[in-house]
C-alpha atoms as a PDB file:
ATOM      1  CA  MET A   1      -0.101   0.155   0.036  1.00  0.00           C
ATOM      2  CA  LYS A   2       2.665   2.379   0.609  1.00  0.00           C
ATOM      3  CA  ILE A   3       4.437   1.786  -2.553  1.00  0.00           C
ATOM      4  CA  MET A   4       1.566   3.195  -4.116  1.00  0.00           C
ATOM      5  CA  PHE A   5       2.036   6.119  -2.566  1.00  0.00           C
ATOM      6  CA  LEU A   6       5.386   6.469  -3.610  1.00  0.00           C
ATOM      7  CA  ILE A   7       4.900   5.785  -7.266  1.00  0.00           C
ATOM      8  CA  ALA A   8       1.801   7.872  -7.200  1.00  0.00           C
ATOM      9  CA  THR A   9       4.025  10.717  -5.492  1.00  0.00           C
ATOM     10  CA  ALA A  10       6.547   9.963  -8.424  1.00  0.00           C
ATOM     11  CA  LEU A  11       4.344  10.449 -11.270  1.00  0.00           C
ATOM     12  CA  PRO A  12       4.664  14.051 -12.056  1.00  0.00           C
ATOM     13  CA  VAL A  13       8.582  13.694 -11.427  1.00  0.00           C
ATOM     14  CA  LEU A  14       8.448  11.058 -13.901  1.00  0.00           C
ATOM     15  CA  TYR A  15       6.288  13.325 -16.460  1.00  0.00           C
ATOM     16  CA  VAL A  16       8.218  16.370 -16.150  1.00  0.00           C
ATOM     17  CA  VAL A  17      11.512  14.569 -16.738  1.00  0.00           C
ATOM     18  CA  ALA A  18       9.472  12.178 -19.573  1.00  0.00           C
ATOM     19  CA  PHE A  19       8.285  15.662 -20.910  1.00  0.00           C
ATOM     20  CA  ILE A  20      11.475  17.578 -20.784  1.00  0.00           C
ATOM     21  CA  ALA A  21      13.575  14.561 -22.369  1.00  0.00           C
ATOM     22  CA  PHE A  22      10.443  14.447 -25.613  1.00  0.00           C
ATOM     23  CA  MET A  23      11.210  18.100 -25.954  1.00  0.00           C
ATOM     24  CA  MET A  24      15.110  18.267 -25.980  1.00  0.00           C
ATOM     25  CA  LEU A  25      14.906  14.992 -28.350  1.00  0.00           C
ATOM     26  CA  SER A  26      12.505  16.766 -30.855  1.00  0.00           C
ATOM     27  CA  ILE A  27      13.911  19.808 -31.084  1.00  0.00           C
ATOM     28  CA  LEU A  28      17.787  18.762 -31.420  1.00  0.00           C
ATOM     29  CA  SER A  29      17.031  15.676 -33.929  1.00  0.00           C
ATOM     30  CA  PRO A  30      17.748  16.785 -37.690  1.00  0.00           C
ATOM     31  CA  GLY A  31      14.692  17.146 -40.180  1.00  0.00           C
ATOM     32  CA  SER A  32      11.919  15.953 -37.744  1.00  0.00           C
ATOM     33  CA  GLU A  33       9.343  18.824 -37.360  1.00  0.00           C
ATOM     34  CA  MET A  34       8.239  20.355 -34.023  1.00  0.00           C
ATOM     35  CA  PRO A  35       6.416  18.565 -31.386  1.00  0.00           C
ATOM     36  CA  PHE A  36       3.888  21.336 -30.681  1.00  0.00           C
ATOM     37  CA  THR A  37       1.603  21.072 -33.646  1.00  0.00           C
ATOM     38  CA  GLN A  38      -1.772  21.994 -33.626  1.00  0.00           C
ATOM     39  CA  GLU A  39      -2.945  18.237 -32.805  1.00  0.00           C
ATOM     40  CA  ASN A  40      -0.459  17.383 -30.692  1.00  0.00           C
ATOM     41  CA  PHE A  41      -1.072  20.944 -28.493  1.00  0.00           C
ATOM     42  CA  GLY A  42      -4.517  19.937 -26.863  1.00  0.00           C
ATOM     43  CA  LEU A  43      -2.852  16.174 -25.825  1.00  0.00           C
ATOM     44  CA  MET A  44      -0.247  18.034 -24.067  1.00  0.00           C
ATOM     45  CA  PHE A  45      -2.573  20.107 -22.400  1.00  0.00           C
ATOM     46  CA  VAL A  46      -5.084  17.738 -21.176  1.00  0.00           C
ATOM     47  CA  ALA A  47      -1.851  15.839 -20.121  1.00  0.00           C
ATOM     48  CA  HIS A  48      -0.513  18.903 -18.188  1.00  0.00           C
ATOM     49  CA  LEU A  49      -3.741  19.137 -16.245  1.00  0.00           C
ATOM     50  CA  LEU A  50      -4.415  16.045 -15.355  1.00  0.00           C
ATOM     51  CA  VAL A  51      -0.977  15.995 -13.722  1.00  0.00           C
ATOM     52  CA  MET A  52      -1.525  19.591 -12.376  1.00  0.00           C
ATOM     53  CA  VAL A  53      -4.995  18.351 -11.147  1.00  0.00           C
ATOM     54  CA  TRP A  54      -3.191  15.124  -9.574  1.00  0.00           C
ATOM     55  CA  SER A  55      -0.035  17.393  -7.861  1.00  0.00           C
ATOM     56  CA  LEU A  56      -2.695  19.172  -6.129  1.00  0.00           C
ATOM     57  CA  GLY A  57      -4.517  16.109  -4.816  1.00  0.00           C
ATOM     58  CA  LEU A  58      -1.192  14.744  -3.424  1.00  0.00           C
ATOM     59  CA  LEU A  59      -0.672  18.513  -1.870  1.00  0.00           C
ATOM     60  CA  VAL A  60      -4.067  17.746   0.124  1.00  0.00           C
ATOM     61  CA  PHE A  61      -3.307  14.624   0.880  1.00  0.00           C
ATOM     62  CA  TYR A  62       0.682  15.467   2.120  1.00  0.00           C
ATOM     63  CA  ILE A  63      -0.394  18.072   4.278  1.00  0.00           C
ATOM     64  CA  VAL A  64      -3.289  16.172   6.165  1.00  0.00           C
ATOM     65  CA  HIS A  65      -0.902  13.505   6.330  1.00  0.00           C
ATOM     66  CA  LEU A  66       1.115  15.978   8.081  1.00  0.00           C
ATOM     67  CA  PHE A  67      -0.920  17.430  10.423  1.00  0.00           C
ATOM     68  CA  ARG A  68      -2.256  14.060  11.136  1.00  0.00           C
ATOM     69  CA  SER A  69       0.816  12.126  11.413  1.00  0.00           C
ATOM     70  CA  ARG A  70       2.561  11.676  15.174  1.00  0.00           C
ATOM     71  CA  ALA A  71       5.923  10.404  13.486  1.00  0.00           C
ATOM     72  CA  THR A  72       6.965  14.125  12.698  1.00  0.00           C
ATOM     73  CA  PRO A  73       7.730  16.679  15.573  1.00  0.00           C
ATOM     74  CA  ASP A  74       5.449  19.840  15.785  1.00  0.00           C
ATOM     75  CA  SER A  75       8.106  21.600  15.130  1.00  0.00           C
ATOM     76  CA  TYR A  76       8.742  20.815  11.744  1.00  0.00           C
ATOM     77  CA  LYS A  77       5.116  20.275  10.742  1.00  0.00           C
ATOM     78  CA  ALA A  78       5.042  24.376   9.456  1.00  0.00           C
ATOM     79  CA  LEU A  79       8.393  23.717   7.507  1.00  0.00           C
ATOM     80  CA  TRP A  80       7.138  20.729   5.461  1.00  0.00           C
ATOM     81  CA  ALA A  81       4.415  22.488   5.129  1.00  0.00           C
ATOM     82  CA  ILE A  82       6.059  25.063   3.061  1.00  0.00           C
ATOM     83  CA  LEU A  83       8.461  22.789   1.633  1.00  0.00           C
ATOM     84  CA  PHE A  84       5.311  20.952  -0.051  1.00  0.00           C
ATOM     85  CA  PHE A  85       4.091  24.347  -1.426  1.00  0.00           C
ATOM     86  CA  PHE A  86       7.236  25.466  -2.949  1.00  0.00           C
ATOM     87  CA  GLY A  87       9.375  21.978  -3.192  1.00  0.00           C
ATOM     88  CA  GLY A  88       6.122  20.534  -4.594  1.00  0.00           C
ATOM     89  CA  PRO A  89       6.396  16.782  -5.559  1.00  0.00           C
ATOM     90  CA  CYS A  90       9.954  16.841  -5.283  1.00  0.00           C
ATOM     91  CA  ALA A  91       9.673  17.361  -1.252  1.00  0.00           C
ATOM     92  CA  MET A  92       6.930  15.174  -0.963  1.00  0.00           C
ATOM     93  CA  LEU A  93       8.867  12.525  -2.681  1.00  0.00           C
ATOM     94  CA  VAL A  94      11.691  13.166   0.776  1.00  0.00           C
ATOM     95  CA  TYR A  95       9.000  13.697   2.823  1.00  0.00           C
ATOM     96  CA  TRP A  96       7.372  10.118   1.713  1.00  0.00           C
ATOM     97  CA  PHE A  97      11.201   8.606   1.763  1.00  0.00           C
ATOM     98  CA  LEU A  98      11.950   9.713   5.712  1.00  0.00           C
ATOM     99  CA  CYS A  99       8.534   9.542   7.154  1.00  0.00           C
ATOM    100  CA  ILE A 100       6.073   7.563   6.094  1.00  0.00           C
ATOM    101  CA  TRP A 101       8.557   4.673   4.156  1.00  0.00           C
ATOM    102  CA  PRO A 102       9.968   4.165   7.991  1.00  0.00           C
ATOM    103  CA  ASP A 103       6.085   4.571   9.986  1.00  0.00           C
ATOM    104  CA  ALA A 104       5.282   1.820   7.730  1.00  0.00           C
ATOM    105  CA  GLU A 105       8.413  -0.602   8.014  1.00  0.00           C
ATOM    106  CA  SER A 106       8.068  -0.331  12.106  1.00  0.00           C
ATOM    107  CA  LYS A 107       4.601  -1.465  12.319  1.00  0.00           C
ATOM    108  CA  THR A 108       5.180  -4.245   9.800  1.00  0.00           C
ATOM    109  CA  VAL A 109       8.422  -5.429  12.248  1.00  0.00           C
ATOM    110  CA  ALA A 110       6.589  -4.604  15.302  1.00  0.00           C
END
C-alpha cells in the first residue's frame, strides 16, 4: 500500500522528466518537425492539466498526513508544509522516504 503512494508521488516528477526529454529530443533531432503542432497541442494540454490536478491532490493528501501524523515533530510541521508548497512533488518524495516509509516498516516489524 505504501509503495502505491510512492508511485503516485513519483508520477509528476517522472512526467516532467519525460516531457523535457521528449521536447529536447524533438528539438535536437535533425529533420524532425516540432512537437507543438495543432493536433498535439490538445493532447499535451490535457496531459499537463491532469498532472496539475494530480499534484494538487497529492498536496492535499500530504498536508493532511503531515498534520495527522505523530511521527513528525510539531516543530517541523510548518517547515514541511512550506516545503510541500514550494518544493512540490520533490519535497513530497523526500517526506515519503523520511516519514512514511520508516513508519510503515516499524508497523510491519512490530
